[in-house]
Coordinates of C-alpha atoms in Angstrom, one line a residue:
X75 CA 29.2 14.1 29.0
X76 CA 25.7 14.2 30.5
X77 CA 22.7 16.1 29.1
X78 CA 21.2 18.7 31.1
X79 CA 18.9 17.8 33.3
X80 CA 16.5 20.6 31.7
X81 CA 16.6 19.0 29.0
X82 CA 15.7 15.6 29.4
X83 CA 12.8 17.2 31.8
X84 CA 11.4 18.7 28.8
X85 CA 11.7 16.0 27.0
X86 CA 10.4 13.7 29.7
X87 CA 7.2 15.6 29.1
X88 CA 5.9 15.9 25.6
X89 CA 3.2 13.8 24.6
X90 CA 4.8 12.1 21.1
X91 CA 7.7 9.5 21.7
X92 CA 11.5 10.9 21.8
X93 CA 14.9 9.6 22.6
X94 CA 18.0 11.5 23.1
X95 CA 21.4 10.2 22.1
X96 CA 25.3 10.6 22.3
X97 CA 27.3 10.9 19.0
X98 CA 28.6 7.4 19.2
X99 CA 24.4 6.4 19.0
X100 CA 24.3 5.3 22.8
X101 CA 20.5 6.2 24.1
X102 CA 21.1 8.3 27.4
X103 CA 17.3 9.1 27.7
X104 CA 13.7 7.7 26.5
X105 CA 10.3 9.3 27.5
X106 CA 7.4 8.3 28.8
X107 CA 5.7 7.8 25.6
X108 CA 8.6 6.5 23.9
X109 CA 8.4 3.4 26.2
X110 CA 5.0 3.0 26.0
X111 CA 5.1 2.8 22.6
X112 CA 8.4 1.2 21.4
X113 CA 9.7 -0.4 24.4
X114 CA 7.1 -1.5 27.4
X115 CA 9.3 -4.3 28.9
X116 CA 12.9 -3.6 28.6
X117 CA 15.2 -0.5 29.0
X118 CA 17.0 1.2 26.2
X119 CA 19.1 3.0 27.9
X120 CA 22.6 2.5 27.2
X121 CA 21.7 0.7 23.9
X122 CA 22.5 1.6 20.7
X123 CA 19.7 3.1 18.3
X124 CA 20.5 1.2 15.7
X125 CA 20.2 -2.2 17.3
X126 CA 17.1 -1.5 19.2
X127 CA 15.2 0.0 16.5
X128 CA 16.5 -2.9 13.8
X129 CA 18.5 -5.3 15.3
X130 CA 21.4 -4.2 13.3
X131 CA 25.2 -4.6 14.4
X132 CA 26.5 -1.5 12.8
X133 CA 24.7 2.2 12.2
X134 CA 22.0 2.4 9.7
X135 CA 24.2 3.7 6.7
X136 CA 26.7 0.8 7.0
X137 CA 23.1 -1.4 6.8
X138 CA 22.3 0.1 3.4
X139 CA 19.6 2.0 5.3
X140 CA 19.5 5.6 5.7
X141 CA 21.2 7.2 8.6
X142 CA 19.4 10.6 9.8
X143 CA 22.3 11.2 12.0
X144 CA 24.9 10.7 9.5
X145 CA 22.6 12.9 7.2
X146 CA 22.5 15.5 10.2
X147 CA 25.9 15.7 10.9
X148 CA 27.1 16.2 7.2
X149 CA 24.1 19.2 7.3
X150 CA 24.1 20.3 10.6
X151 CA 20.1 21.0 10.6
X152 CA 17.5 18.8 11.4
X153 CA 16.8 15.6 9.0
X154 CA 13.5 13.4 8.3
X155 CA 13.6 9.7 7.3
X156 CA 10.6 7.2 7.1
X157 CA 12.5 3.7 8.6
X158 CA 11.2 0.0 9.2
X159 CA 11.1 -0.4 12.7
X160 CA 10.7 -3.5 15.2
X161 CA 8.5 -2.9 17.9
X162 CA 6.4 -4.9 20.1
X163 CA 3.6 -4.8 17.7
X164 CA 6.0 -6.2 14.7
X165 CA 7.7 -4.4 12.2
X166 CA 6.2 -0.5 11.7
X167 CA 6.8 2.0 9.5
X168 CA 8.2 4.9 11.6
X169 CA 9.1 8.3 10.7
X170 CA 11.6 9.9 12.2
X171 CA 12.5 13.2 13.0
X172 CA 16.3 14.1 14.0
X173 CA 17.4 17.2 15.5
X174 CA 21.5 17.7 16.6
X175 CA 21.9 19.7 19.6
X176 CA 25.6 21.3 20.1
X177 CA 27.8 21.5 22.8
X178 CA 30.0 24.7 24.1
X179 CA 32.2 24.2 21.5
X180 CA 29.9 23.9 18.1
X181 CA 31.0 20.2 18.0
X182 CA 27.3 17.6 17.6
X183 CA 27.3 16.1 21.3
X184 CA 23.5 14.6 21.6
X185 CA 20.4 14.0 19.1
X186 CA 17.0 14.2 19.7
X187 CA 15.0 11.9 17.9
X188 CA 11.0 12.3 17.5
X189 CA 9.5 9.3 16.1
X190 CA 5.5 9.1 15.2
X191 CA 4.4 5.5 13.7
X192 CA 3.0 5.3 10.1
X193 CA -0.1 3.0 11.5
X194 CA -1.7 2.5 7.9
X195 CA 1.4 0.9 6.1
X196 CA 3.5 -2.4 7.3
X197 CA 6.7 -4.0 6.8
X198 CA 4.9 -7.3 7.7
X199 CA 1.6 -9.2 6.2
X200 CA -1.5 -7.8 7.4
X201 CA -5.2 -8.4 6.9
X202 CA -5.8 -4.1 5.8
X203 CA -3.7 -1.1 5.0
X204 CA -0.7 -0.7 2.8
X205 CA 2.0 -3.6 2.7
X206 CA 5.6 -3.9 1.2
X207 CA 9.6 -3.3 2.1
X208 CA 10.7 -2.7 -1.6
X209 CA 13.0 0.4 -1.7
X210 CA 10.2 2.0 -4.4
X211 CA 7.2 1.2 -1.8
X212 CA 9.4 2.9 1.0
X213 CA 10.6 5.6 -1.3
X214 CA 6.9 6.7 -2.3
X215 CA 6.0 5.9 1.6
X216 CA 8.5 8.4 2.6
X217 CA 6.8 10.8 0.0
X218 CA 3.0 10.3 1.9
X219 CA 4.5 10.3 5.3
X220 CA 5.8 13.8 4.2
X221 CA 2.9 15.4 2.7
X222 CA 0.3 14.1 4.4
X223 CA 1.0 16.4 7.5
X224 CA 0.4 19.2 5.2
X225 CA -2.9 20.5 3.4
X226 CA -1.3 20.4 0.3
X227 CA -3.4 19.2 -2.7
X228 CA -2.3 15.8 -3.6
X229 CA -2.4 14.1 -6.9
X230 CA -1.7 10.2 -7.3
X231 CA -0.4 9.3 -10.0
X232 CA -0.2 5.2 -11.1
X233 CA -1.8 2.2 -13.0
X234 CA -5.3 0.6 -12.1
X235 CA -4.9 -1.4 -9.7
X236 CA -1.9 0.0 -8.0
X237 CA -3.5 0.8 -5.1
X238 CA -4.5 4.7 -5.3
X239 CA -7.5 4.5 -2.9
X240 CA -5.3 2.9 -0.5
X241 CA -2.7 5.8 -0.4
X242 CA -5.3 8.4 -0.3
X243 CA -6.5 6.5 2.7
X244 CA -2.9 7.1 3.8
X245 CA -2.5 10.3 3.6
X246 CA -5.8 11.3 5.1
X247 CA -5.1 8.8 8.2
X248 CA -1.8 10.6 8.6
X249 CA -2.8 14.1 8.3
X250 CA -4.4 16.6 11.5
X251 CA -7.9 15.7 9.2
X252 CA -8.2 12.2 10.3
X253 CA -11.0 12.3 12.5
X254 CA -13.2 13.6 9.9
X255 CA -14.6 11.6 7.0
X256 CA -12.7 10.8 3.8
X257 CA -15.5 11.2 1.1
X258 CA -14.5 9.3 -2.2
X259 CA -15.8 10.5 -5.8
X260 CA -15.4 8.1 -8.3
X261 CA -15.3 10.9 -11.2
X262 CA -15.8 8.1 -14.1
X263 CA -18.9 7.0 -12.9
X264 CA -20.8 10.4 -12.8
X265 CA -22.5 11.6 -15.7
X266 CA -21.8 15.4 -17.1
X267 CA -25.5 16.5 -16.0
X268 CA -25.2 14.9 -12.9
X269 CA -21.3 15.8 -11.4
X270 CA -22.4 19.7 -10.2
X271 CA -25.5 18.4 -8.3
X272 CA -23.3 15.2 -6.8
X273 CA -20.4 17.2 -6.2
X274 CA -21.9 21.0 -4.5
X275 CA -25.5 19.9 -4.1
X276 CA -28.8 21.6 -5.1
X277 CA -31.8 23.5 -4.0
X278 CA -35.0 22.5 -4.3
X279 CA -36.8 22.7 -7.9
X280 CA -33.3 23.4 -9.3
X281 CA -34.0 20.9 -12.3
X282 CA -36.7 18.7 -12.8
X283 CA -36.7 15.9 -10.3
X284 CA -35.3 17.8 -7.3
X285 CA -37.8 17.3 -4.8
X286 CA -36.0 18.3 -2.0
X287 CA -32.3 20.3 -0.9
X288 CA -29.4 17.6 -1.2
X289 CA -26.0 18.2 0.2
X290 CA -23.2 17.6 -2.1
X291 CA -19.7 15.3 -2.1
X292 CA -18.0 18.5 -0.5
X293 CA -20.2 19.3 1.8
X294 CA -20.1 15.6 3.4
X295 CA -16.4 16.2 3.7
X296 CA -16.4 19.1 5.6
X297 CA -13.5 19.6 7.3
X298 CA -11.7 15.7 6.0
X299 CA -10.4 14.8 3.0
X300 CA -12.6 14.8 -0.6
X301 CA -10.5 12.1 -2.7
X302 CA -11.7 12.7 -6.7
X303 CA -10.7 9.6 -8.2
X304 CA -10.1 9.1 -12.2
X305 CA -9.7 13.2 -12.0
X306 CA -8.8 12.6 -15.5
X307 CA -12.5 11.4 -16.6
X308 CA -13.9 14.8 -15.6
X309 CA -15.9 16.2 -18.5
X310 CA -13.9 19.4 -19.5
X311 CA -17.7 21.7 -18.9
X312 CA -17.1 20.4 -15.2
X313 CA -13.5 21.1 -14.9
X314 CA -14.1 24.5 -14.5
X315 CA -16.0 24.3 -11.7
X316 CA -14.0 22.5 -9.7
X317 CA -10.7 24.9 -10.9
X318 CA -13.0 27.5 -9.4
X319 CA -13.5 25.3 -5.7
X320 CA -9.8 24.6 -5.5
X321 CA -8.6 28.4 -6.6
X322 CA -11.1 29.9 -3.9
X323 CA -12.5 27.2 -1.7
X324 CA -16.2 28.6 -2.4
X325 CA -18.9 26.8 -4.6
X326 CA -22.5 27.7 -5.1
X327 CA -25.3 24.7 -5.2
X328 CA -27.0 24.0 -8.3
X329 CA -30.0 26.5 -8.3
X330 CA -28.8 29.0 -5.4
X331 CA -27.0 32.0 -5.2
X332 CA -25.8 31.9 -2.0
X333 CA -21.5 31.4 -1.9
X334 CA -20.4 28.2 0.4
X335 CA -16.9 27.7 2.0
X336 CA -15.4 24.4 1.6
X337 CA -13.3 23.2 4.6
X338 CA -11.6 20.3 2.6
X339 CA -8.6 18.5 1.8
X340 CA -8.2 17.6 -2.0
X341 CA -6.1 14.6 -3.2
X342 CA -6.9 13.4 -6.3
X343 CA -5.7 10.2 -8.5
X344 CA -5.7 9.0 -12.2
X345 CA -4.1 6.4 -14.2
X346 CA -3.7 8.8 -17.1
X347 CA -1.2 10.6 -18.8
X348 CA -2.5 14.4 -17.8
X349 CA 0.4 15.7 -19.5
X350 CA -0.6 14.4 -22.6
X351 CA -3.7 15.1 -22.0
X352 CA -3.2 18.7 -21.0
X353 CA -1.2 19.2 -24.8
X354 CA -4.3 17.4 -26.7
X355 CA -6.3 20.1 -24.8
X356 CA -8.6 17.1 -23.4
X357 CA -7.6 18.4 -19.5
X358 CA -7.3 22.2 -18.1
X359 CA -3.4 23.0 -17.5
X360 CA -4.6 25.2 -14.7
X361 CA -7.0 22.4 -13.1
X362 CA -4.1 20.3 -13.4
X363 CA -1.4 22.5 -11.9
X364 CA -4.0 23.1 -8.7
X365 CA -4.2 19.0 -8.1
X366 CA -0.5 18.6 -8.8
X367 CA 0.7 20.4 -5.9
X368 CA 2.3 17.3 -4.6
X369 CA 2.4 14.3 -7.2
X370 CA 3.0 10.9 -5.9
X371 CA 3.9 7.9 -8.2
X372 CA 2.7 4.9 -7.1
X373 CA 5.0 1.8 -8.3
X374 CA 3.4 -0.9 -10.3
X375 CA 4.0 -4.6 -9.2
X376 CA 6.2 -5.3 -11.8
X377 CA 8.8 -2.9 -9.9
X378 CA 8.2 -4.0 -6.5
X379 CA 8.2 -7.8 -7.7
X380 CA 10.2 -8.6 -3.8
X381 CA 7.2 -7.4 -1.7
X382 CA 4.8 -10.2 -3.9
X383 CA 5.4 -12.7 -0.6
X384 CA 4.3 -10.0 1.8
X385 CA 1.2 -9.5 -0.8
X386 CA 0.2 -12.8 -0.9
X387 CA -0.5 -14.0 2.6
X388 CA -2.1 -10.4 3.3
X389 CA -4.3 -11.0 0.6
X390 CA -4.8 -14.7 1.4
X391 CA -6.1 -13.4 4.5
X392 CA -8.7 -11.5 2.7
X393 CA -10.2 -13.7 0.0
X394 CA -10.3 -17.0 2.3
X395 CA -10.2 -15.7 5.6
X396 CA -11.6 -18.7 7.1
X397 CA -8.7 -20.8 5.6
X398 CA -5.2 -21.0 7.4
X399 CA -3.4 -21.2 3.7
X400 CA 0.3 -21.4 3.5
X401 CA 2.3 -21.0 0.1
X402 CA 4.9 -23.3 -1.1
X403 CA 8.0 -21.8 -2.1
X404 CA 8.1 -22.5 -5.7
X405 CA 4.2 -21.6 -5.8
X406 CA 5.8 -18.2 -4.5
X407 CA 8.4 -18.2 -7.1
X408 CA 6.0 -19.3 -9.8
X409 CA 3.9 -16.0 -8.5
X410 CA 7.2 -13.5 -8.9
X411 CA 7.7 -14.8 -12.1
X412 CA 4.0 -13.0 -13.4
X413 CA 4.1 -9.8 -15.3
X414 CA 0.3 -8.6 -13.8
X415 CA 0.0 -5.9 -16.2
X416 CA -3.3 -5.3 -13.8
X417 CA -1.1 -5.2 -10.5
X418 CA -2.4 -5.9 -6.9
X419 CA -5.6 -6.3 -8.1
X420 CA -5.1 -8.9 -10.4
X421 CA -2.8 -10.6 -8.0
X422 CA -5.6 -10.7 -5.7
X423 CA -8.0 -12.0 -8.2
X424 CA -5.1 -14.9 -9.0
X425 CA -4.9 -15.6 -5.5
X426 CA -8.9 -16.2 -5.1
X427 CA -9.1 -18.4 -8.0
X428 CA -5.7 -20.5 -6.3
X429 CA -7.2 -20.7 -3.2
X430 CA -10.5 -22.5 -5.6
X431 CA -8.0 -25.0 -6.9
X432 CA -6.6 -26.2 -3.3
X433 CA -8.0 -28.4 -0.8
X434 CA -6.0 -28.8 1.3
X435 CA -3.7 -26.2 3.5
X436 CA -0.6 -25.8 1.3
X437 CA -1.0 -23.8 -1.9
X438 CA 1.6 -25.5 -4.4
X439 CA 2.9 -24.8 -7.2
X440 CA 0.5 -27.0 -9.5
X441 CA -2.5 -24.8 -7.8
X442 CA -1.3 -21.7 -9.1
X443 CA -0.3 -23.0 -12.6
X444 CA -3.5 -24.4 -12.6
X445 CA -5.4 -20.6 -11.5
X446 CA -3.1 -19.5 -14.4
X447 CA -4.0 -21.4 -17.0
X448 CA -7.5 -21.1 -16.4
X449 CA -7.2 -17.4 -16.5
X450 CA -8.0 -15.3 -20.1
X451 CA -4.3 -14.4 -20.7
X452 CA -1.5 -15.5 -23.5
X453 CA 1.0 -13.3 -21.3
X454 CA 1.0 -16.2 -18.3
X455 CA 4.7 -17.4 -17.7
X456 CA 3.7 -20.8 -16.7
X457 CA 7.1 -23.1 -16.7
X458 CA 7.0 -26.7 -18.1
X459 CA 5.4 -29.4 -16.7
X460 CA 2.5 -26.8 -15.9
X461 CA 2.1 -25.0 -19.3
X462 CA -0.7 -26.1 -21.4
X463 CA 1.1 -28.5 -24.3
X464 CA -1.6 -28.5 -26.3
X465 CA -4.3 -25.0 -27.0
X466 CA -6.5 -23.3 -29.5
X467 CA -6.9 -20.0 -29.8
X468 CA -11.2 -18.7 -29.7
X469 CA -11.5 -15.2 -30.0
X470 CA -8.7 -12.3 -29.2
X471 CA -5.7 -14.3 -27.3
X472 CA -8.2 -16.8 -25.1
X473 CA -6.1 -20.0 -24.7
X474 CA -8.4 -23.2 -24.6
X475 CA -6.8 -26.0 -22.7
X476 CA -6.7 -29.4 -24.2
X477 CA -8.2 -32.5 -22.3
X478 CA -4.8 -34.0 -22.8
X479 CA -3.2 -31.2 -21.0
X480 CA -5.1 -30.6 -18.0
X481 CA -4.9 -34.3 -17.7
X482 CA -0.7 -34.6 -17.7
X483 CA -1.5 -30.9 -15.4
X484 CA -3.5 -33.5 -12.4
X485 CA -1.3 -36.2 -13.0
X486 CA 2.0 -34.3 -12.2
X487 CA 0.6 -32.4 -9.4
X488 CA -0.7 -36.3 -8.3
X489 CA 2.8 -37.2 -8.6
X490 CA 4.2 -34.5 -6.3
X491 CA 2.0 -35.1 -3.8
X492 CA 3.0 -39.2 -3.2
X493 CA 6.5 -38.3 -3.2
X494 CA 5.7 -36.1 -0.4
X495 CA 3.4 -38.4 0.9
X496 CA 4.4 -40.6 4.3
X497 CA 1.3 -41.8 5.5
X498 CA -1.2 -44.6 4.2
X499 CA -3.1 -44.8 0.8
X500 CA -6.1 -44.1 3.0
X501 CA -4.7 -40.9 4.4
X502 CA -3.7 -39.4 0.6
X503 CA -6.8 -40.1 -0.3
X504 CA -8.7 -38.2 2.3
X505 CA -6.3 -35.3 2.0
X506 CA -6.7 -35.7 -1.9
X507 CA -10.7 -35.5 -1.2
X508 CA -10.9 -38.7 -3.3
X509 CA -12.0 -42.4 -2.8
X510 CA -9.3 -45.4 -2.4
X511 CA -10.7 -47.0 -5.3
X512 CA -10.0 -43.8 -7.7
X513 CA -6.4 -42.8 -6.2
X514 CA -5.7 -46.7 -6.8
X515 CA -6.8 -45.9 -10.4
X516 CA -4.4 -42.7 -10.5
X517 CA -1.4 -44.6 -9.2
X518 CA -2.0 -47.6 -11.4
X519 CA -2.0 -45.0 -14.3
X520 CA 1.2 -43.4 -13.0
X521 CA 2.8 -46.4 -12.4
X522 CA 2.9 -46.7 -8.6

């Protein structure tokens, strides 16, 4: 059975990318923009969607991925997934929109298939944006990819370092506001007497010191995105004020009368517990029903402990930038092993002080056992020969590590390195960033 040629006419000409497909997933027709996008060198037609959009053998669901086909034939309505697609560019997030078209006889014959990449999250390492294939990154993916075409009020919920101001950036990239600015308050930093004037602006000779009219935070992100982030550090004198912008998008600068519209798009983030909050009376229940419109939880690192590899080279990227690092894999096992109570910020701040403790191109495992046991923690799972052997405690759980120790620490990272060794003495030494004279010294002590 053929679709009509109407159809794939209309189809032929909308702007965003669309295939159309049989009920045993064969693609009978691609657009314009589809192939542009997705497929610039080679037809699809004829292939099956599941192979071209991830080289699978059998449909998605039999892949342990979701199937919006199999979803829309069990609900007979149209069905949204966000998938990891390969495309020319790499591996993309992609969400899909699938809509099942019936024939004379109320049987699914064809499926149309809108697709629109998610251009700030990747499947693959990347120097910026957000980066991970666990099933809880996709899962709250899915959840930004949903809302963000919306101008529902947003409110990101996770631990510091997480990654909040990322996701905001996410879901104001992916929403109809993106051309206009994202403007970020950082609601902890402000001051009680100065968060009305920062946030609405004042008049001139409103309080002493105001020289001239200033534009507030929500004026500046006229018709984008304001982001409040730490909502929950808001004084509770100020919370009212902002209830009042979100419940009629008007505010008044400090010392004027006049009533201002506010053309914004509010997503807001904290790593506290606002319900608790909210039942000690420290945080408005109303404020907090207006931000929670649409809460997103973001997945610590601990949870997502599979996408640390993908994490690692991104962020490689980003602290030495001018270095082409690799990462052994036990120094990448060593690194799953962590429990980075501080998350993808402290991972990044582990990674900076690795990439101190290498000189060469290879980050092994001694490197990172080494960034490790320089770092201020007790909660380190650094495996034997690595750990410390010998340490004094100074102050609250600050491990001091013995001469001995770091000593054994060089010597069996030393030892490594000549059993992997195939070159000359000469050669390990330069690559060792040593003199001949002091790596003969070193083997003697190691008995080579």
């Amino acid at each position: 059975m053929k679709p009509l040629p109407e159809l794939t006419d209309f189809l032929e000409g909308l702007s965003e990318p669309h295939i159309l497909f049989d009920a045993q997933y064969r693609i009978v027709m691609a657009n314009a923009a589809y192939r542009r996008a997705f497929s610039p060198q080679r037809s699809v037609i004829g292939r099956t969607c599941y192979e071209v959009s991830h080289h699978f053998q059998v449909p998605c669901d039999q892949a342990g991925e979701s199937c919006p086909l199999a979803q829309a034939r069990a609900s007979g309505q149209r069905e949204r997934v966000l998938h990891l697609h390969h495309t020319p560019k790499g591996e993309e997030y992609v969400n899909i929109e699938l809509t099942p078209l019936r024939d004379a006889s109320g049987e699914h014959a064809f499926f149309v298939e809108k697709m629109a990449s998610l251009k700030v999250a990747h499947g693959l390492s990347v120097a910026q944006g957000l980066i991970g294939r666990s099933a809880v990154f996709q899962h709250m993916l899915a959840l930004v990819a949903r809302v963000a075409p919306s101008l529902a009020t947003v409110l990101l919920l996770g631990e510091s370092g997480t990654g909040k101001e990322l996701v905001a950036q996410a879901v104001h990239d992916a929403s109809p506001r993106a051309t206009k600015p994202l403007v970020v308050v950082d609601c902890s930093s402000l001051p009680e007497t100065l968060f009305e004037s920062e946030l609405f602006g004042h008049e001139r000779g409103a309080f002493t010191g105001a020289n001239t009219c200033k534009a507030g935070l929500v004026e500046a992100a006229s018709g984008g995105t304001l982001f409040l982030d730490e909502v929950g550090d808001i004084p509770l004198p100020m919370q009212v004020k902002l209830l009042r912008l979100l419940e009629s998008g008007t505010y008044r600068r400090v010392g004027s009368t006049e009533l201002r519209h506010a053309d914004i798009r509010v997503v807001s983030a904290t790593h506290r517990d606002l319900d608790r909050m909210v039942a000690e009376g420290r945080f408005r229940e109303d404020l907090y029903h207006r931000l929670s419109t649409f809460p997103i939880a973001l997945p610590p690192l601990r949870e997502r402990r599979e996408d640390i590899a993908l994490l690692t080279q991104a962020l490689l990227a980003r602290v030495a930038p001018q270095r082409s690092l690799s990462v052994a894999p036990k120094a990448l096992a060593l690194l799953a092993e962590q429990p980075f109570p501080g998350n993808v910020r402290e991972l990044r701040n582990l990674l900076e002080r690795t990439t101190l403790m290498c000189d060469g191109d290879r980050i092994e495992v001694e490197h990172v056992a080494q960034a490790l046991n320089s770092g201020r923690r007790s909660t380190w799972q650094v495996p034997t020969p690595y750990a410390p052997a010998t340490t004094t405690q100074v102050g609250r759980g600050a491990p001091v590590v013995s001469a001995a120790s770091l000593r054994e620490l060089e010597l069996s990272a030393l030892r490594e390195r000549v059993a992997m060794h195939t070159g000359s003495r000469a050669e390990l030494a330069a690559a060792l960033g040593i003199s001949e004279r002091s790596l003969y010294r070193k083997l003697k002590t190691l008995g080579v």
